[in-house]
Short mmCIF file of C-alpha atoms and ligand atoms in Angstrom, two decimals:
data_model
loop_
_atom_site.label_atom_id
_atom_site.label_comp_id
_atom_site.label_asym_id
_atom_site.label_seq_id
_atom_site.Cartn_x
_atom_site.Cartn_y
_atom_site.Cartn_z
CA MET A 21 22.78 -17.69 25.18
CA ALA A 22 21.41 -20.74 23.33
CA GLU A 23 22.83 -21.24 19.86
CA LYS A 24 20.49 -20.32 17.04
CA SER A 25 19.12 -23.19 14.95
CA LYS A 26 20.72 -23.73 11.58
CA ILE A 27 18.21 -23.33 8.77
CA LEU A 28 18.35 -24.79 5.24
CA ILE A 29 16.09 -23.24 2.60
CA LEU A 30 15.28 -25.03 -0.64
CA GLY A 31 14.07 -22.88 -3.54
CA PRO A 32 15.97 -19.81 -2.27
CA THR A 33 15.77 -17.95 -5.57
CA GLY A 34 12.00 -18.31 -5.85
CA ALA A 35 9.29 -15.73 -5.33
CA ILE A 36 8.94 -16.63 -1.64
CA GLY A 37 12.17 -18.51 -0.88
CA ARG A 38 14.36 -15.39 -1.09
CA HIS A 39 12.30 -13.66 1.58
CA ILE A 40 12.64 -16.63 3.93
CA VAL A 41 16.42 -16.50 3.44
CA TRP A 42 16.58 -12.79 4.33
CA ALA A 43 14.31 -13.27 7.34
CA SER A 44 16.46 -16.17 8.57
CA LEU A 45 19.62 -14.06 8.29
CA LYS A 46 17.94 -11.09 9.97
CA ALA A 47 16.92 -13.29 12.91
CA GLY A 48 20.56 -14.38 13.28
CA HIS A 49 20.22 -18.01 12.16
CA PRO A 50 23.14 -19.66 10.42
CA THR A 51 21.48 -19.86 7.00
CA TYR A 52 22.08 -22.41 4.24
CA VAL A 53 20.53 -22.62 0.79
CA LEU A 54 20.39 -25.44 -1.70
CA VAL A 55 21.17 -24.26 -5.20
CA SER A 56 20.54 -26.29 -8.34
CA LYS A 57 22.84 -26.16 -11.36
CA THR A 58 20.24 -24.63 -13.63
CA THR A 59 19.54 -21.30 -12.04
CA ALA A 60 17.52 -19.32 -14.54
CA ALA A 61 18.47 -15.81 -15.59
CA ASP A 62 15.21 -14.10 -14.84
CA ILE A 63 12.80 -13.92 -11.92
CA PRO A 64 9.02 -14.09 -11.70
CA ASN A 65 7.13 -11.00 -10.62
CA LYS A 66 10.01 -8.63 -11.13
CA PRO A 67 9.73 -6.27 -8.17
CA LYS A 68 8.78 -2.65 -8.74
CA ILE A 69 11.70 -1.51 -6.66
CA ILE A 70 14.96 -3.36 -7.29
CA THR A 71 17.05 -3.74 -4.12
CA ALA A 72 19.89 -5.97 -2.94
CA ALA A 73 17.26 -8.18 -1.26
CA ASN A 74 15.22 -8.32 -4.44
CA PRO A 75 17.65 -7.86 -7.37
CA GLU A 76 16.94 -8.28 -11.04
CA THR A 77 18.61 -11.66 -11.64
CA LYS A 78 19.02 -14.88 -9.67
CA GLN A 79 22.80 -14.78 -10.05
CA GLU A 80 22.90 -11.36 -8.37
CA LEU A 81 20.65 -12.69 -5.64
CA LEU A 82 22.96 -15.65 -4.98
CA GLU A 83 25.97 -13.32 -4.86
CA ASN A 84 24.13 -11.06 -2.41
CA PHE A 85 23.27 -14.10 -0.27
CA LYS A 86 26.90 -15.18 -0.24
CA SER A 87 28.28 -11.78 0.68
CA SER A 88 25.67 -11.55 3.47
CA GLY A 89 26.90 -14.78 5.06
CA VAL A 90 24.58 -17.41 3.56
CA THR A 91 26.21 -20.79 2.93
CA LEU A 92 25.47 -22.01 -0.61
CA LEU A 93 25.24 -25.78 -0.98
CA ALA A 94 25.02 -27.50 -4.37
CA GLY A 95 22.17 -29.94 -4.86
CA SER A 96 18.58 -30.47 -5.81
CA ILE A 97 15.55 -32.37 -4.55
CA GLY A 98 16.24 -35.18 -7.00
CA GLU A 99 19.88 -35.71 -5.95
CA HIS A 100 19.60 -37.90 -2.86
CA GLU A 101 23.20 -37.95 -1.65
CA SER A 102 23.84 -34.20 -1.85
CA LEU A 103 20.43 -33.61 -0.30
CA VAL A 104 21.06 -35.83 2.74
CA LYS A 105 24.52 -34.28 3.13
CA ALA A 106 23.02 -30.77 3.14
CA ILE A 107 20.25 -31.71 5.58
CA LYS A 108 22.71 -33.26 8.02
CA GLN A 109 24.37 -29.86 8.45
CA VAL A 110 21.24 -28.11 9.76
CA ASP A 111 18.40 -28.29 12.32
CA ILE A 112 15.48 -26.95 10.30
CA VAL A 113 14.55 -27.51 6.65
CA ILE A 114 12.20 -25.14 4.82
CA CYS A 115 11.17 -26.06 1.28
CA ALA A 116 9.96 -23.24 -0.96
CA ALA A 117 10.09 -25.12 -4.25
CA GLY A 118 7.59 -24.10 -6.92
CA ARG A 119 4.22 -25.67 -7.75
CA LEU A 120 5.66 -28.14 -10.29
CA LEU A 121 7.85 -29.78 -7.64
CA ILE A 122 5.25 -30.51 -4.98
CA GLU A 123 5.11 -34.30 -5.47
CA GLU A 124 8.89 -34.40 -5.88
CA GLN A 125 9.02 -33.56 -2.17
CA VAL A 126 8.41 -37.26 -1.42
CA LYS A 127 12.16 -37.57 -2.12
CA LEU A 128 12.86 -34.72 0.27
CA VAL A 129 10.82 -36.37 3.01
CA GLU A 130 12.83 -39.58 2.46
CA ALA A 131 16.09 -37.61 2.75
CA VAL A 132 14.92 -35.81 5.93
CA LYS A 133 13.97 -39.16 7.42
CA GLU A 134 17.29 -40.74 6.49
CA ALA A 135 19.28 -37.78 7.85
CA GLY A 136 17.37 -38.19 11.12
CA ASN A 137 18.48 -34.89 12.70
CA VAL A 138 15.78 -32.42 11.60
CA LYS A 139 13.86 -30.67 14.40
CA ARG A 140 11.34 -29.08 12.05
CA PHE A 141 10.35 -29.46 8.42
CA PHE A 142 8.27 -27.02 6.39
CA PRO A 143 7.00 -28.48 3.09
CA SER A 144 6.34 -26.07 0.22
CA GLU A 145 2.89 -24.70 1.03
CA PHE A 146 2.71 -20.93 1.48
CA GLY A 147 -0.88 -20.63 0.30
CA LEU A 148 -4.27 -21.50 1.70
CA ASP A 149 -4.97 -24.44 3.99
CA VAL A 150 -4.86 -27.37 1.59
CA ASP A 151 -6.91 -29.52 3.97
CA ARG A 152 -9.76 -27.00 3.80
CA HIS A 153 -9.89 -25.78 0.21
CA ASP A 154 -12.71 -25.85 -2.30
CA ALA A 155 -10.65 -24.80 -5.33
CA VAL A 156 -11.08 -25.96 -8.92
CA ASP A 157 -8.43 -27.10 -11.40
CA PRO A 158 -5.76 -26.29 -12.36
CA VAL A 159 -4.99 -25.22 -8.78
CA LYS A 160 -7.03 -28.01 -7.16
CA GLN A 161 -4.49 -30.53 -8.40
CA VAL A 162 -1.58 -28.62 -6.82
CA PHE A 163 -3.45 -28.18 -3.52
CA ASP A 164 -4.33 -31.87 -3.46
CA GLU A 165 -0.69 -32.73 -4.08
CA LYS A 166 0.30 -30.50 -1.15
CA ALA A 167 -2.27 -32.26 1.06
CA GLY A 168 -0.81 -35.59 -0.09
CA ILE A 169 2.68 -34.48 1.00
CA ARG A 170 1.27 -33.60 4.44
CA ARG A 171 0.12 -37.22 4.80
CA VAL A 172 3.55 -38.53 3.74
CA ILE A 173 5.27 -36.31 6.35
CA GLU A 174 2.85 -37.34 9.10
CA ALA A 175 3.24 -41.05 8.24
CA ALA A 176 7.04 -40.66 8.38
CA GLY A 177 6.78 -39.11 11.87
CA ILE A 178 8.77 -36.01 10.88
CA PRO A 179 8.22 -32.90 13.06
CA TYR A 180 6.53 -30.33 10.84
CA THR A 181 4.90 -26.94 10.49
CA TYR A 182 2.52 -26.06 7.65
CA LEU A 183 2.57 -22.39 6.71
CA CYS A 184 -0.84 -21.19 5.45
CA CYS A 185 -0.28 -17.59 4.44
CA HIS A 186 -3.01 -17.15 1.81
CA ALA A 187 -2.54 -14.48 -0.86
CA PHE A 188 0.87 -12.93 -1.56
CA THR A 189 0.51 -9.22 -2.24
CA GLY A 190 2.75 -9.69 -5.31
CA TYR A 191 0.16 -11.97 -6.92
CA PHE A 192 -3.17 -10.70 -5.61
CA LEU A 193 -2.91 -7.11 -4.39
CA ARG A 194 -0.45 -5.36 -6.69
CA ASN A 195 -2.99 -5.70 -9.53
CA LEU A 196 -6.24 -5.88 -7.50
CA SER A 197 -6.52 -9.47 -8.81
CA GLN A 198 -6.64 -8.44 -12.49
CA PRO A 199 -4.68 -11.34 -14.09
CA GLU A 200 -2.86 -9.45 -16.86
CA ALA A 201 -2.07 -6.29 -14.87
CA THR A 202 1.08 -5.59 -12.88
CA GLU A 203 -0.27 -2.50 -11.12
CA PRO A 204 -3.68 -1.59 -9.70
CA PRO A 205 -6.09 -0.36 -12.42
CA ARG A 206 -7.15 3.30 -12.54
CA ASP A 207 -10.34 3.15 -14.63
CA LYS A 208 -12.09 -0.23 -14.52
CA VAL A 209 -11.91 -3.27 -12.28
CA VAL A 210 -13.33 -6.78 -12.64
CA ILE A 211 -14.53 -8.37 -9.39
CA LEU A 212 -15.18 -12.08 -8.94
CA GLY A 213 -18.59 -12.87 -7.44
CA ASP A 214 -20.27 -10.17 -5.36
CA GLY A 215 -16.94 -8.95 -3.94
CA ASN A 216 -18.04 -9.50 -0.36
CA VAL A 217 -15.97 -12.59 0.55
CA LYS A 218 -12.99 -12.06 2.87
CA GLY A 219 -9.50 -12.85 1.58
CA ALA A 220 -6.20 -12.69 3.45
CA TYR A 221 -3.24 -10.74 2.03
CA VAL A 222 0.37 -10.69 3.16
CA THR A 223 3.63 -9.40 1.69
CA GLU A 224 6.21 -12.01 0.77
CA ALA A 225 8.68 -10.35 3.19
CA ASP A 226 6.21 -10.77 6.06
CA VAL A 227 5.70 -14.43 5.12
CA GLY A 228 9.47 -14.77 5.55
CA THR A 229 9.33 -13.15 8.99
CA TYR A 230 6.46 -15.31 10.27
CA THR A 231 7.97 -18.49 8.80
CA ILE A 232 11.25 -17.94 10.64
CA LYS A 233 9.47 -17.03 13.88
CA ALA A 234 7.45 -20.27 13.64
CA ALA A 235 10.49 -22.40 12.74
CA ASP A 236 11.89 -22.52 16.26
CA ASP A 237 8.68 -22.09 18.23
CA PRO A 238 7.42 -25.08 20.27
CA ARG A 239 3.86 -23.74 19.93
CA THR A 240 3.93 -24.40 16.18
CA LEU A 241 5.26 -27.95 16.36
CA ASN A 242 3.07 -30.27 14.27
CA LYS A 243 0.62 -27.43 13.64
CA ALA A 244 -0.59 -25.35 10.73
CA VAL A 245 0.20 -21.65 11.14
CA HIS A 246 -2.45 -19.40 9.58
CA ILE A 247 -1.57 -15.87 8.50
CA ARG A 248 -4.74 -13.79 8.47
CA LEU A 249 -3.64 -10.37 9.64
CA PRO A 250 -6.41 -8.09 10.94
CA ALA A 251 -5.68 -5.10 8.65
CA ASN A 252 -5.24 -7.40 5.63
CA TYR A 253 -8.31 -9.63 5.94
CA LEU A 254 -10.42 -7.84 3.35
CA THR A 255 -13.13 -8.40 0.76
CA ALA A 256 -12.46 -7.48 -2.88
CA ASN A 257 -14.89 -4.56 -2.51
CA GLU A 258 -12.92 -3.30 0.50
CA VAL A 259 -9.62 -3.59 -1.40
CA VAL A 260 -11.01 -1.62 -4.37
CA SER A 261 -12.44 1.05 -2.06
CA LEU A 262 -9.06 1.35 -0.33
CA TRP A 263 -7.38 1.97 -3.69
CA GLU A 264 -10.09 4.38 -4.88
CA LYS A 265 -9.57 6.47 -1.75
CA LYS A 266 -5.83 6.62 -2.39
CA ILE A 267 -6.13 7.82 -5.99
CA GLY A 268 -9.21 9.97 -5.36
CA LYS A 269 -11.17 8.31 -8.15
CA THR A 270 -14.07 5.86 -8.45
CA LEU A 271 -13.42 2.82 -10.66
CA GLU A 272 -16.05 1.23 -12.88
CA ARG A 273 -16.74 -2.13 -11.21
CA THR A 274 -17.82 -5.17 -13.25
CA TYR A 275 -19.01 -8.17 -11.22
CA LEU A 276 -18.64 -11.67 -12.73
CA THR A 277 -20.84 -14.60 -11.74
CA GLU A 278 -19.20 -17.84 -10.66
CA GLU A 279 -20.42 -19.41 -13.91
CA GLN A 280 -18.59 -16.75 -15.96
CA VAL A 281 -15.42 -17.21 -13.91
CA LEU A 282 -15.46 -21.02 -14.25
CA LYS A 283 -15.95 -20.69 -18.04
CA ASP A 284 -12.98 -18.32 -18.25
CA ILE A 285 -10.81 -20.73 -16.23
CA GLN A 286 -11.70 -23.60 -18.55
CA GLU A 287 -11.08 -21.61 -21.73
CA SER A 288 -7.92 -19.69 -20.79
CA PRO A 289 -4.30 -20.77 -21.24
CA PHE A 290 -1.75 -20.77 -18.42
CA PRO A 291 -1.05 -18.57 -16.47
CA ARG A 292 -4.43 -16.83 -16.72
CA ASN A 293 -6.39 -20.01 -15.89
CA TYR A 294 -4.17 -20.63 -12.84
CA LEU A 295 -4.47 -17.09 -11.52
CA TRP A 296 -8.24 -17.02 -12.05
CA ALA A 297 -8.56 -20.34 -10.23
CA LEU A 298 -6.56 -18.91 -7.30
CA TYR A 299 -8.72 -15.77 -7.20
CA HIS A 300 -11.87 -17.92 -7.53
CA SER A 301 -10.82 -20.06 -4.56
CA GLN A 302 -10.33 -17.02 -2.34
CA GLN A 303 -12.94 -14.59 -3.62
CA ILE A 304 -15.87 -16.84 -4.53
CA ARG A 305 -15.38 -20.10 -2.65
CA GLY A 306 -14.20 -18.27 0.48
CA ASP A 307 -11.19 -20.51 1.13
CA ALA A 308 -9.71 -17.99 3.58
CA VAL A 309 -12.86 -18.02 5.75
CA TYR A 310 -12.84 -20.72 8.42
CA GLU A 311 -12.58 -21.29 12.16
CA ILE A 312 -9.29 -22.74 13.35
CA ASP A 313 -9.07 -25.93 15.40
CA PRO A 314 -6.76 -25.30 18.40
CA ALA A 315 -5.70 -28.96 18.34
CA LYS A 316 -3.94 -28.52 15.00
CA ASP A 317 -3.96 -24.82 14.08
CA VAL A 318 -2.55 -21.52 15.33
CA GLU A 319 -3.00 -17.95 14.06
CA ALA A 320 0.30 -16.15 13.42
CA TYR A 321 -1.14 -12.84 14.63
CA ASP A 322 -2.05 -14.35 18.01
CA LEU A 323 1.42 -15.85 18.42
CA TYR A 324 3.38 -12.83 17.24
CA PRO A 325 1.27 -9.69 17.85
CA ASP A 326 4.41 -7.52 18.01
CA VAL A 327 5.40 -8.07 14.36
CA LYS A 328 4.95 -4.77 12.50
CA TYR A 329 3.51 -6.27 9.34
CA THR A 330 2.88 -4.30 6.15
CA THR A 331 -0.80 -3.45 5.85
CA ALA A 332 -2.64 -3.70 2.53
CA SER A 333 -3.00 0.07 2.62
CA GLU A 334 0.75 0.61 3.11
CA PHE A 335 1.50 -1.88 0.31
CA LEU A 336 -0.76 -0.05 -2.14
CA ASP A 337 0.90 3.31 -1.36
CA GLN A 338 3.87 2.43 -3.61
CA PHE A 339 1.58 2.42 -6.68
CA VAL A 340 -0.17 5.73 -6.09
N1 LIG B 420 0.14 -17.65 -1.68
C1 LIG B 420 0.47 -17.19 -2.87
O1 LIG B 420 -0.05 -16.15 -3.33
C2 LIG B 420 1.54 -17.92 -3.65
C3 LIG B 420 2.03 -17.36 -4.84
C4 LIG B 420 3.05 -18.04 -5.51
C5 LIG B 420 3.54 -19.25 -5.04
N2 LIG B 420 3.01 -19.78 -3.88
C6 LIG B 420 3.52 -21.06 -3.35
O2 LIG B 420 4.82 -20.82 -2.82
C7 LIG B 420 5.64 -21.98 -3.02
C8 LIG B 420 6.91 -21.55 -3.76
O3 LIG B 420 6.52 -21.10 -5.05
P1 LIG B 420 7.32 -19.95 -5.83
O4 LIG B 420 6.38 -19.39 -6.85
O5 LIG B 420 7.96 -19.03 -4.83
O6 LIG B 420 8.42 -20.80 -6.55
P2 LIG B 420 9.34 -20.34 -7.76
O7 LIG B 420 9.40 -18.85 -7.83
O8 LIG B 420 8.91 -21.10 -8.97
O9 LIG B 420 10.77 -20.86 -7.27
C9 LIG B 420 11.06 -22.21 -7.22
C10 LIG B 420 12.40 -22.42 -6.53
O10 LIG B 420 12.68 -23.83 -6.52
C11 LIG B 420 14.00 -24.04 -7.05
N3 LIG B 420 14.11 -25.36 -7.68
C12 LIG B 420 13.76 -25.70 -8.95
N4 LIG B 420 14.01 -27.02 -9.16
C13 LIG B 420 14.53 -27.50 -8.00
C14 LIG B 420 14.99 -28.77 -7.57
N5 LIG B 420 14.93 -29.84 -8.36
N6 LIG B 420 15.48 -28.89 -6.32
C15 LIG B 420 15.54 -27.84 -5.47
N7 LIG B 420 15.09 -26.60 -5.82
C16 LIG B 420 14.61 -26.43 -7.06
C17 LIG B 420 14.20 -22.92 -8.02
O11 LIG B 420 15.57 -22.77 -8.25
P3 LIG B 420 16.18 -22.21 -9.65
O12 LIG B 420 16.28 -20.75 -9.45
O13 LIG B 420 17.52 -22.84 -9.71
O14 LIG B 420 15.26 -22.62 -10.75
C18 LIG B 420 13.57 -21.75 -7.25
O15 LIG B 420 14.48 -21.26 -6.29
C19 LIG B 420 4.79 -22.98 -3.79
O16 LIG B 420 4.25 -23.93 -2.90
C20 LIG B 420 3.70 -22.14 -4.39
O17 LIG B 420 2.49 -22.85 -4.61
C21 LIG B 420 2.05 -19.13 -3.18
#
């Protein structure tokens, strides 16, 4: 049997990185993570159900990684020598660093190029297709930075895959896109636009699964992989109706015009402005609605139809 590729994950304690680590281990890959010295004590989007795969603190998570067989390597994107040394030990590099580190990945691309052994590189994307978006600031800047990193990778001739997974359920579905809520509302809901624009939802765990499947797949080499799963490609109105059916209650729906949404984005502090801009991109501008180009794109569902992904309906069940 062919040996499994060795995979290095950067940003392993992040909202998405941890799920890529678990998926890599589950698929039997020798799994390595790069850990910086300043691992914070808390985690974003504290999960509703605390498990060993999703514990309360980053330290616990790192201990759970270690006891599960993950190799922890010290380093950070800014530390060139330790970075090159880590990369030389593996075949595939997946970066899941957060939105403030996107441009910093220029240093990572340099290190991958210098190491010279990487079969596949995934830059930190894990959102919409940054070559197709129509988002506004503050997210436009981040998406444009991600597109800029794509050009740096392509110019360096590094083999890549771009993972376009659209909306994490932990950010978009668990609160029906109500920025301050952590659970779906039971009385009133605010909907951006007319609520009839399709968005694509996926659990963070399923992003991990598809990322690892794509990592070693020749069909995804130098392509963007799009995750738009049939049962999870839904309008905001469809999502609200799904929830209403589960709780047996009709919510009061308030529809905001694009003008109202843009005003709110401009006037709100972080993180509300950022979340609204993400929701606006998907639910008003329709950034998840496009035809793929077979020369440079593939749909994850077409490649891996056997993956039993979590449907939006199943995800919402935990909140009933
Ligand atoms: N589609 C969606 O709905 C969605 C939602 C959220 C994020 N995203 C995207 O997913 C990607 C990852 O974001 P995230 O929110 O998961 O990130 P995050 O939770 O902020 O985690 C960032 C990770 O990067 C690590 N890190 C920090 N500084 C580093 C450095 N200098 N070198 C190496 N690693 C470093 C952090 O480690 P420490 O623990 O040591 O700080 C942490 O593990 C981003 O591209 C983001 O835009 C998409």
